Amino acid sequence: KSGLIHGNGIYELSWLQRQKKRTRYISSLRPQFMTIGSIGGPPRQIPRGYQRVYEKQTITEIENRPELNNVLLYDFYIDPNCPTPDPQDARFCATRSLMAVDEIDALRGNEEFSIPPKETLLQMAKLKSTAQADVTASAIETARQGWFDRGNDSSADPAAKRIEVIRYWTEARCVYVLDRMWPAYNQPNPYGFLPFYDFPYADVLGRFYALGMCDVLEGEQRCRTSLRNARVDEIALNIHLPMIKRRGVTTSPSQLRTKPGQVLEANDPQTDFFFPDPPNILQSAYIEDQYSTIEAQKITGMSDLAVLGTPSQGGNSASRTATGVGVQAQASFSRIQYLVENCEDMGIEPMLRDVLAMNQLYPPINGVNVGGQDNEPVRQVSPDVIVNSNVRFKMRASAKMRSQMQLLQTFPLVLQTLANPVFMQQLGQQGEAINFQEVVAMLLDMTGYKNRADLIRKLTPQEKQAMNQPPAEEMIRMQMQRERLQSQEKTTQQKLAAQSETTDQKGMMD
């Protein structure tokens, strides 16, 4: 957001190491007994059940992870001789922030920091320095008819008062300065690089500061402002038309001002008063304003032309067919693709590279757990694997944007080709097959569907068993065949029994 508005979006990478005490409750079952008396003997205790008991424990958690923070552009200071929008090319960087007194005082136990006495910190909070960023922020809020002062402390708690902290970074050292007078930290840079990254909107050759969306649209904004102001003036002239009166008419100018219900007295109205024709020069001002809006959409890439198209005389012929709409949408995506490529190349990929470097500087002592997906067993990887790894990161968001619109147009043809039985048979003869999971992944990338894990799942054992059985039509046919065979067998047995009975009767008669 800062890159789109101001031209540069700065964020800082750091490594967080701290211990936290957390309270948790552990439940356990404790047996319960009851005492009963016995005849001629001492009382006995018999179990009567269990009772759930919660025990309070305080545990210490260790956080050891990278952290990414946003840095406001007016609190970021860069080497004036930096030739590119990449902070890694600068000789030094510095940030300005306001920290509370108790936050700075909490660093007193760290031997690397030199923290002044508490009274000095309170005095610094009262006499904090003012930067140009504070003046700019106040002026912006004043233009909105409001009031805002970044240096004002609204809390009455002395420990909540804030002190200006400037952090100066080079590849060799890191320096913290309190209120521009007390060096609280001066140590070698633990990372060995400048941990700052930038997303420029419209970079300018030879300098760090890029152009924001407000800068590139300044010309269109001035054009639209001039057109609208001129059109409003013309409408005002049409509503309050000027009047021409004959010389010598003794009517005051206030009575000649047109208003509802006005009555003018004249000897000869046709010659004493005359209204000129209203001007209609700028009737097409809003058409020009619409074209200016289209130009602004082309410049920024944030365009609705993918749906509406560009209006023209006789209509937009490109919007009459699906192919034409697809071409317009592809053009709109190509403008946004440049912004995504900038964000990938100058912001995300260098940041991921340095995250890996920090993980190699501060590896987990006990290693990391890898696996646990698709029935894969979880195994523990040694920290040496992370330290000695060589990984290259590549973002594919812009590449997916480039292929998304092309796949939307060609996917039906591709799917028909891949699902052709003859084509699949030829692949089977060569020992190959279509990976339909990749086909579904292509479809999900085109549609932007996020819950892809819920779309495809593994078959249950019951479903696998059902798939191995013949189809329902085949089972019905087999059942009918079985019944037919049973009927024929029964008829044959009846015929044989009848023939045997006839033979017996004939024998008895003989």
Coordinates of C-alpha atoms in Angstrom, one line a residue:
K1 CA 0.0 0.0 0.0
S2 CA 2.8 2.4 0.8
G3 CA 4.5 1.5 -2.5
L4 CA 1.3 2.3 -4.5
I5 CA 0.6 5.6 -2.7
H6 CA 4.1 7.0 -2.0
G7 CA 6.2 5.1 -4.5
N8 CA 8.3 3.0 -2.1
G9 CA 7.1 0.4 0.4
I10 CA 9.8 -0.4 3.0
Y11 CA 9.9 -3.5 5.3
E12 CA 12.6 -4.7 7.7
L13 CA 13.7 -8.2 8.5
S14 CA 15.0 -9.1 11.9
W15 CA 15.6 -12.1 14.1
L16 CA 13.5 -12.5 17.3
Q17 CA 15.1 -14.2 20.3
R18 CA 13.3 -13.9 23.6
Q19 CA 12.0 -16.0 26.5
K20 CA 8.4 -15.9 27.6
K21 CA 6.8 -17.2 30.8
R22 CA 3.4 -18.8 30.2
T23 CA 1.0 -20.2 32.8
R24 CA -0.7 -23.4 31.9
Y25 CA -2.9 -25.8 33.9
I26 CA -2.3 -29.6 33.8
S27 CA -5.2 -31.9 34.7
S28 CA -4.9 -35.2 36.6
L29 CA -7.2 -37.7 38.3
R30 CA -6.8 -38.1 42.0
P31 CA -8.5 -41.1 43.8
Q32 CA -11.1 -40.3 46.5
F33 CA -11.7 -42.5 49.6
M34 CA -14.5 -42.7 52.1
T35 CA -14.2 -44.0 55.7
I36 CA -16.7 -46.7 56.9
G37 CA -16.9 -48.4 60.3
S38 CA -16.7 -52.1 60.8
I39 CA -18.1 -54.4 63.6
G40 CA -15.4 -55.4 66.0
G41 CA -12.6 -53.7 64.0
P42 CA -11.1 -50.3 63.2
P43 CA -12.6 -48.0 60.5
R44 CA -11.7 -48.7 56.9
Q45 CA -11.2 -46.5 53.8
I46 CA -12.7 -47.7 50.6
P47 CA -12.4 -46.0 47.1
R48 CA -15.3 -43.9 46.1
G49 CA -14.1 -42.7 42.6
Y50 CA -11.8 -40.1 41.1
Q51 CA -11.7 -36.3 41.2
R52 CA -10.2 -34.2 38.4
V53 CA -7.6 -31.8 39.8
Y54 CA -5.9 -28.9 37.9
E55 CA -2.3 -28.0 38.8
K56 CA -0.9 -24.6 37.9
Q57 CA 2.6 -24.6 36.3
T58 CA 4.7 -21.8 34.9
I59 CA 6.8 -22.8 31.9
T60 CA 9.4 -20.8 29.9
E61 CA 9.0 -20.7 26.1
I62 CA 11.9 -19.7 23.9
E63 CA 11.1 -17.9 20.6
N64 CA 13.8 -18.1 18.0
R65 CA 12.4 -17.1 14.6
P66 CA 12.5 -14.4 11.9
E67 CA 10.3 -11.3 12.1
L68 CA 9.1 -9.0 9.4
N69 CA 8.0 -5.4 10.2
N70 CA 6.6 -2.5 8.2
V71 CA 8.6 0.7 8.1
L72 CA 6.9 4.0 7.3
L73 CA 8.5 5.8 4.4
Y74 CA 8.8 9.1 6.3
D75 CA 10.6 7.3 9.1
F76 CA 13.2 5.7 6.8
Y77 CA 16.4 7.4 5.8
I78 CA 18.5 6.1 2.9
D79 CA 21.9 6.9 1.4
P80 CA 21.3 9.9 -0.9
N81 CA 23.7 8.3 -3.4
C82 CA 21.8 5.0 -3.7
P83 CA 21.4 4.5 -7.5
T84 CA 18.5 2.0 -7.4
P85 CA 15.3 1.5 -5.4
D86 CA 16.9 -1.5 -3.8
P87 CA 18.1 -0.7 -0.2
Q88 CA 20.7 -3.4 -0.5
D89 CA 22.6 -1.1 -2.9
A90 CA 22.9 1.7 -0.4
R91 CA 25.9 2.4 1.8
F92 CA 23.8 2.9 4.9
C93 CA 20.2 3.0 6.1
A94 CA 18.5 4.4 9.2
T95 CA 15.1 4.3 10.7
R96 CA 13.4 6.6 13.3
S97 CA 10.9 5.4 15.8
L98 CA 9.4 6.5 19.1
M99 CA 9.9 3.9 22.0
A100 CA 8.4 4.1 25.5
V101 CA 10.6 4.7 28.5
D102 CA 9.8 1.4 30.0
E103 CA 10.7 -0.5 26.8
I104 CA 14.1 1.2 26.7
D105 CA 14.7 0.7 30.4
A106 CA 13.9 -3.1 30.0
L107 CA 17.2 -3.3 27.9
R108 CA 19.3 -2.3 30.9
G109 CA 20.0 -5.9 31.8
N110 CA 21.6 -6.6 28.4
E111 CA 25.3 -6.0 28.5
E112 CA 25.5 -5.0 24.9
F113 CA 23.3 -1.9 25.5
S114 CA 24.4 1.2 27.4
I115 CA 21.2 2.6 28.9
P116 CA 21.3 6.0 30.8
P117 CA 19.7 6.4 34.2
K118 CA 15.9 6.4 34.5
E119 CA 15.9 10.1 35.3
T120 CA 17.8 10.8 32.1
L121 CA 15.3 8.8 30.1
L122 CA 12.4 10.8 31.6
Q123 CA 14.1 14.0 30.7
M124 CA 14.7 12.8 27.2
A125 CA 11.0 12.0 26.9
K126 CA 10.1 15.5 27.9
L127 CA 12.5 17.2 25.4
K128 CA 12.2 14.8 22.5
S129 CA 13.4 16.0 19.1
T130 CA 11.0 16.8 16.2
A131 CA 11.6 15.6 12.7
Q132 CA 10.3 16.8 9.4
A133 CA 8.1 13.7 9.3
D134 CA 6.1 14.9 12.3
V135 CA 5.6 18.3 10.7
T136 CA 4.4 16.7 7.4
A137 CA 2.0 14.4 9.2
S138 CA 0.6 17.4 11.2
A139 CA 0.2 19.5 8.0
I140 CA -1.6 16.6 6.2
E141 CA -4.1 16.3 9.1
T142 CA -4.5 20.1 9.2
A143 CA -5.5 20.1 5.6
R144 CA -8.3 17.7 6.5
Q145 CA -9.4 20.2 9.2
G146 CA -8.2 17.9 12.0
W147 CA -5.3 17.9 14.5
F148 CA -2.6 15.3 14.8
D149 CA 0.8 15.5 16.5
R150 CA 3.1 12.4 16.4
G151 CA 5.4 13.7 19.1
N152 CA 2.6 14.3 21.6
D153 CA 2.3 11.8 24.4
S154 CA -1.3 11.4 25.4
S155 CA -0.5 9.2 28.5
A156 CA 0.0 10.7 31.9
D157 CA 2.2 7.7 32.9
P158 CA 5.9 8.7 32.9
A159 CA 6.9 5.2 31.8
A160 CA 4.7 5.5 28.8
K161 CA 6.4 8.7 27.5
R162 CA 8.3 8.1 24.3
I163 CA 11.9 8.8 23.3
E164 CA 13.2 9.2 19.7
V165 CA 15.4 6.2 18.7
I166 CA 17.4 6.3 15.5
R167 CA 18.9 3.0 14.3
Y168 CA 21.8 3.4 11.9
W169 CA 22.7 0.3 9.8
T170 CA 25.7 -0.5 7.6
E171 CA 27.0 -3.8 6.5
A172 CA 29.6 -3.6 9.2
R173 CA 27.9 -2.0 12.2
C174 CA 24.6 -1.2 13.9
V175 CA 24.2 1.9 16.1
Y176 CA 21.3 3.0 18.3
V177 CA 21.1 6.6 19.3
L178 CA 18.6 7.9 21.9
D179 CA 17.3 11.5 21.4
R180 CA 20.2 12.2 19.0
M181 CA 22.6 12.5 21.9
W182 CA 23.1 9.1 23.7
P183 CA 24.7 6.1 21.8
A184 CA 22.9 3.2 23.4
Y185 CA 24.1 0.4 21.1
N186 CA 27.2 0.2 18.9
Q187 CA 28.1 -3.3 17.8
P188 CA 29.0 -5.1 14.6
N189 CA 26.1 -5.9 12.3
P190 CA 25.1 -9.5 13.4
Y191 CA 23.6 -10.2 9.9
G192 CA 26.3 -8.9 7.6
F193 CA 23.8 -7.2 5.3
L194 CA 21.2 -4.5 5.3
P195 CA 17.9 -6.1 6.4
F196 CA 15.7 -3.7 4.4
Y197 CA 13.6 -4.3 1.3
D198 CA 11.5 -2.1 -1.0
F199 CA 8.6 -2.4 -3.3
P200 CA 8.7 0.4 -5.9
Y201 CA 5.7 1.3 -7.9
A202 CA 7.3 3.2 -10.8
D203 CA 11.0 3.2 -10.4
V204 CA 13.1 6.1 -11.7
L205 CA 16.6 5.4 -13.2
G206 CA 19.5 6.6 -11.1
R207 CA 17.7 7.3 -7.8
F208 CA 16.1 5.5 -4.8
Y209 CA 12.8 7.2 -4.6
A210 CA 10.2 6.0 -7.1
L211 CA 7.0 7.5 -8.3
G212 CA 3.7 6.6 -6.6
M213 CA 0.3 6.3 -8.1
C214 CA -0.5 9.9 -7.2
D215 CA 2.6 11.1 -9.1
V216 CA 1.9 9.2 -12.4
L217 CA -1.7 10.3 -12.3
E218 CA -1.0 14.0 -11.6
G219 CA -1.4 15.0 -15.3
E220 CA -4.8 13.2 -15.7
Q221 CA -6.0 14.6 -12.4
R222 CA -5.2 18.2 -13.4
C223 CA -6.9 17.6 -16.8
R224 CA -10.1 16.3 -15.1
T225 CA -10.1 19.1 -12.5
S226 CA -9.9 21.7 -15.3
L227 CA -12.6 20.1 -17.3
R228 CA -15.0 19.8 -14.3
N229 CA -14.3 23.3 -13.1
A230 CA -15.0 24.7 -16.6
R231 CA -18.2 22.6 -16.9
V232 CA -19.4 23.8 -13.5
D233 CA -18.8 27.4 -14.5
E234 CA -20.7 26.9 -17.7
I235 CA -23.7 25.4 -15.8
A236 CA -23.6 28.4 -13.5
L237 CA -23.8 30.7 -16.4
N238 CA -26.7 28.8 -17.9
I239 CA -28.6 29.0 -14.6
H240 CA -27.8 32.6 -13.9
L241 CA -27.9 34.1 -17.4
P242 CA -26.4 37.6 -17.9
M243 CA -28.8 40.3 -19.0
I244 CA -28.4 43.1 -21.5
K245 CA -30.5 46.3 -20.8
R246 CA -31.0 49.4 -22.9
R247 CA -28.9 52.3 -21.8
G248 CA -31.0 54.7 -19.8
V249 CA -33.2 52.2 -18.0
T250 CA -33.3 53.2 -14.4
T251 CA -33.3 49.7 -12.8
S252 CA -30.8 48.9 -10.2
P253 CA -28.3 46.0 -10.8
S254 CA -29.6 44.1 -7.8
Q255 CA -33.1 44.0 -9.3
L256 CA -31.7 42.8 -12.7
R257 CA -30.1 39.7 -11.0
T258 CA -32.3 36.7 -12.1
K259 CA -34.1 34.9 -9.4
P260 CA -37.4 32.8 -9.0
G261 CA -40.5 35.0 -9.2
Q262 CA -38.7 38.0 -10.5
V263 CA -40.8 40.8 -12.1
L264 CA -39.2 43.5 -14.2
E265 CA -41.1 46.7 -15.3
A266 CA -40.3 48.1 -18.7
N267 CA -41.9 50.3 -21.3
D268 CA -40.8 48.0 -24.2
P269 CA -39.7 44.6 -22.9
Q270 CA -38.4 43.5 -26.3
T271 CA -35.9 46.3 -26.5
D272 CA -35.3 47.3 -22.8
F273 CA -34.1 43.8 -21.7
F274 CA -32.3 41.0 -23.6
F275 CA -30.9 37.6 -22.5
P276 CA -28.2 36.2 -24.8
D277 CA -28.2 32.6 -25.8
P278 CA -26.8 30.3 -23.1
P279 CA -23.3 28.8 -23.9
N280 CA -23.2 25.1 -24.6
I281 CA -19.5 24.7 -25.4
L282 CA -18.5 22.1 -22.9
Q283 CA -21.4 19.6 -23.2
S284 CA -18.9 16.9 -24.0
A285 CA -16.8 17.6 -20.9
Y286 CA -17.9 14.4 -19.2
I287 CA -17.1 12.4 -22.3
E288 CA -13.5 13.8 -22.1
D289 CA -13.5 13.1 -18.4
Q290 CA -14.4 9.5 -19.1
Y291 CA -11.6 9.1 -21.6
S292 CA -9.3 10.6 -19.0
T293 CA -10.5 7.9 -16.5
I294 CA -9.6 5.2 -19.1
E295 CA -6.2 6.7 -19.6
A296 CA -5.7 6.6 -15.8
Q297 CA -6.7 2.9 -15.8
K298 CA -4.3 2.1 -18.5
I299 CA -1.5 3.8 -16.6
T300 CA -2.1 2.2 -13.2
G301 CA -3.3 -1.2 -14.4
M302 CA -6.2 -1.2 -12.0
S303 CA -8.7 -1.4 -14.8
D304 CA -12.3 -2.4 -15.3
L305 CA -11.7 -2.6 -19.1
A306 CA -11.6 -6.4 -18.8
V307 CA -15.4 -6.4 -18.3
L308 CA -16.7 -3.2 -19.8
G309 CA -14.3 -2.6 -22.7
T310 CA -13.4 0.8 -24.1
P311 CA -16.4 2.8 -25.4
S312 CA -16.1 4.2 -28.9
Q313 CA -18.4 5.5 -31.6
G314 CA -20.6 2.7 -32.8
G315 CA -19.8 0.5 -29.8
N316 CA -16.9 -1.6 -28.9
S317 CA -16.6 -4.4 -31.4
A318 CA -14.0 -6.2 -29.3
S319 CA -16.7 -6.9 -26.6
R320 CA -19.0 -8.7 -28.9
T321 CA -17.1 -12.0 -28.8
A322 CA -15.6 -14.1 -26.1
T323 CA -12.2 -13.9 -27.8
G324 CA -12.3 -10.1 -27.8
V325 CA -13.2 -9.9 -24.2
G326 CA -10.3 -12.3 -23.4
V327 CA -7.8 -10.2 -25.3
Q328 CA -8.9 -7.1 -23.3
A329 CA -8.7 -8.9 -20.0
Q330 CA -5.3 -10.3 -21.0
A331 CA -4.1 -6.7 -21.7
S332 CA -5.3 -5.6 -18.2
F333 CA -3.5 -8.5 -16.5
S334 CA -0.3 -7.7 -18.4
R335 CA -0.2 -4.2 -16.8
I336 CA -0.7 -5.6 -13.3
Q337 CA 1.9 -8.3 -14.0
Y338 CA 4.7 -5.7 -14.1
L339 CA 3.8 -4.6 -10.5
V340 CA 3.9 -8.2 -9.3
E341 CA 7.2 -8.9 -11.0
N342 CA 8.7 -5.8 -9.2
C343 CA 7.4 -7.1 -5.9
E344 CA 8.8 -10.5 -6.5
D345 CA 12.3 -9.5 -7.8
M346 CA 13.0 -6.6 -5.5
G347 CA 11.1 -7.6 -2.3
I348 CA 10.0 -11.1 -1.7
E349 CA 12.9 -13.2 -3.3
P350 CA 15.7 -11.2 -1.6
M351 CA 13.8 -11.3 1.7
L352 CA 13.5 -15.1 1.5
R353 CA 17.2 -15.4 0.6
D354 CA 18.1 -13.5 3.8
V355 CA 15.6 -15.5 5.9
L356 CA 17.6 -18.6 4.9
A357 CA 20.8 -16.8 5.8
M358 CA 19.4 -15.9 9.2
N359 CA 18.3 -19.5 9.8
Q360 CA 21.8 -20.6 9.0
L361 CA 23.2 -18.0 11.5
Y362 CA 20.8 -19.1 14.2
P363 CA 19.9 -22.7 13.5
P364 CA 17.5 -24.6 15.8
I365 CA 19.5 -26.5 18.4
N366 CA 17.3 -29.6 18.4
G367 CA 16.8 -29.6 14.6
V368 CA 13.5 -29.5 12.8
N369 CA 10.7 -32.0 12.1
V370 CA 10.1 -32.7 8.4
G371 CA 7.2 -34.8 6.9
G372 CA 3.8 -35.7 8.2
Q373 CA 1.9 -35.2 4.9
D374 CA 0.4 -37.9 2.7
N375 CA 1.1 -40.6 5.3
E376 CA 4.8 -39.7 5.3
P377 CA 6.4 -40.4 8.7
V378 CA 7.8 -37.4 10.6
R379 CA 11.5 -37.4 10.8
Q380 CA 14.0 -35.1 12.6
V381 CA 16.5 -33.2 10.5
S382 CA 19.8 -32.2 12.0
P383 CA 20.7 -28.4 12.1
D384 CA 23.7 -29.2 9.9
V385 CA 21.3 -29.8 7.0
I386 CA 20.0 -26.2 7.4
V387 CA 23.5 -24.7 7.8
N388 CA 25.0 -26.5 4.8
S389 CA 21.9 -26.1 2.5
N390 CA 22.0 -24.1 -0.7
V391 CA 18.5 -23.0 -1.7
R392 CA 17.3 -20.6 -4.4
F393 CA 13.9 -19.1 -4.2
K394 CA 11.7 -18.3 -7.2
M395 CA 8.3 -16.7 -7.1
R396 CA 5.8 -17.8 -9.7
A397 CA 2.9 -15.4 -9.2
S398 CA 3.7 -13.3 -12.3
A399 CA 4.2 -16.4 -14.4
K400 CA 0.9 -17.8 -13.3
M401 CA -0.8 -14.5 -14.2
R402 CA 0.8 -14.7 -17.6
S403 CA -0.5 -18.2 -18.2
Q404 CA -3.9 -17.8 -16.5
M405 CA -5.6 -15.9 -19.3
Q406 CA -4.0 -18.0 -22.0
L407 CA -5.2 -21.2 -20.3
L408 CA -8.7 -19.9 -19.9
Q409 CA -9.0 -19.7 -23.7
T410 CA -7.1 -22.9 -24.6
F411 CA -8.1 -25.2 -21.6
P412 CA -11.2 -26.7 -23.3
L413 CA -9.1 -27.7 -26.3
V414 CA -6.3 -29.0 -24.1
L415 CA -8.7 -31.1 -22.0
Q416 CA -10.4 -32.6 -25.0
T417 CA -7.0 -33.6 -26.4
L418 CA -5.7 -35.1 -23.1
A419 CA -9.0 -37.0 -22.4
N420 CA -9.1 -38.5 -25.9
P421 CA -9.3 -42.4 -25.5
V422 CA -7.1 -42.9 -28.6
F423 CA -4.4 -40.5 -27.2
M424 CA -4.5 -42.1 -23.7
Q425 CA -4.2 -45.6 -25.4
Q426 CA -1.2 -44.5 -27.3
L427 CA 0.4 -43.2 -24.1
G428 CA -0.4 -46.5 -22.4
Q429 CA 1.4 -48.4 -25.1
Q430 CA 4.5 -46.3 -24.4
G431 CA 4.3 -46.8 -20.7
E432 CA 3.0 -43.3 -19.9
A433 CA -0.3 -41.8 -18.6
I434 CA -1.9 -38.5 -18.0
N435 CA -1.5 -36.9 -14.6
F436 CA -5.0 -35.6 -14.0
Q437 CA -4.0 -34.1 -10.7
E438 CA -1.9 -31.6 -12.6
V439 CA -4.8 -31.0 -14.9
V440 CA -7.0 -30.2 -12.0
A441 CA -4.3 -27.9 -10.5
M442 CA -4.2 -26.0 -13.8
L443 CA -8.0 -25.6 -13.6
L444 CA -7.8 -24.4 -10.0
D445 CA -5.1 -21.9 -10.8
M446 CA -7.2 -20.4 -13.6
T447 CA -10.3 -20.1 -11.4
G448 CA -8.4 -18.9 -8.3
Y449 CA -10.0 -21.6 -6.1
K450 CA -8.1 -21.7 -2.8
N451 CA -9.4 -24.8 -1.0
R452 CA -7.8 -27.2 -3.5
A453 CA -7.1 -29.8 -0.8
D454 CA -10.9 -30.3 -0.3
L455 CA -11.5 -30.9 -4.0
I456 CA -9.5 -34.1 -4.4
R457 CA -9.2 -36.8 -1.7
K458 CA -8.1 -40.3 -1.2
L459 CA -10.6 -43.2 -1.7
T460 CA -11.8 -45.1 1.3
P461 CA -11.4 -48.9 1.5
Q462 CA -15.1 -49.3 1.0
E463 CA -15.0 -47.1 -2.1
K464 CA -12.0 -49.1 -3.5
Q465 CA -13.9 -52.4 -2.9
A466 CA -17.0 -51.0 -4.6
M467 CA -14.9 -49.8 -7.6
N468 CA -13.5 -53.4 -8.0
Q469 CA -17.0 -54.8 -8.3
P470 CA -18.7 -55.0 -11.8
P471 CA -21.1 -52.3 -12.8
A472 CA -24.8 -52.4 -11.7
E473 CA -26.0 -53.4 -15.2
E474 CA -23.5 -56.2 -15.3
M475 CA -24.6 -57.5 -11.9
I476 CA -28.3 -57.4 -12.9
R477 CA -27.5 -59.3 -16.1
M478 CA -25.5 -61.9 -14.2
Q479 CA -28.4 -62.2 -11.7
M480 CA -30.9 -62.8 -14.5
Q481 CA -28.6 -65.3 -16.1
R482 CA -28.2 -67.1 -12.7
E483 CA -32.0 -67.2 -12.3
R484 CA -32.5 -68.5 -15.8
L485 CA -30.0 -71.3 -15.2
Q486 CA -31.7 -72.2 -12.0
S487 CA -35.1 -72.3 -13.8
Q488 CA -33.7 -74.5 -16.6
E489 CA -32.1 -76.9 -14.0
K490 CA -35.4 -77.1 -12.1
T491 CA -37.3 -77.9 -15.3
T492 CA -34.8 -80.6 -16.3
Q493 CA -35.1 -82.2 -12.9
Q494 CA -38.9 -82.2 -13.2
K495 CA -38.7 -83.9 -16.7
L496 CA -36.3 -86.5 -15.4
A497 CA -38.6 -87.3 -12.4
A498 CA -41.6 -87.6 -14.7
Q499 CA -39.7 -90.0 -17.1
S500 CA -38.6 -92.1 -14.1
E501 CA -42.1 -92.3 -12.8
T502 CA -43.5 -93.4 -16.2
T503 CA -40.8 -96.1 -16.5
D504 CA -41.6 -97.5 -13.1
Q505 CA -45.3 -97.7 -13.9
K506 CA -44.7 -99.4 -17.2
G507 CA -42.4 -101.9 -15.4
M508 CA -45.1 -102.7 -12.9
M509 CA -47.7 -103.2 -15.6
D510 CA -45.3 -105.6 -17.4

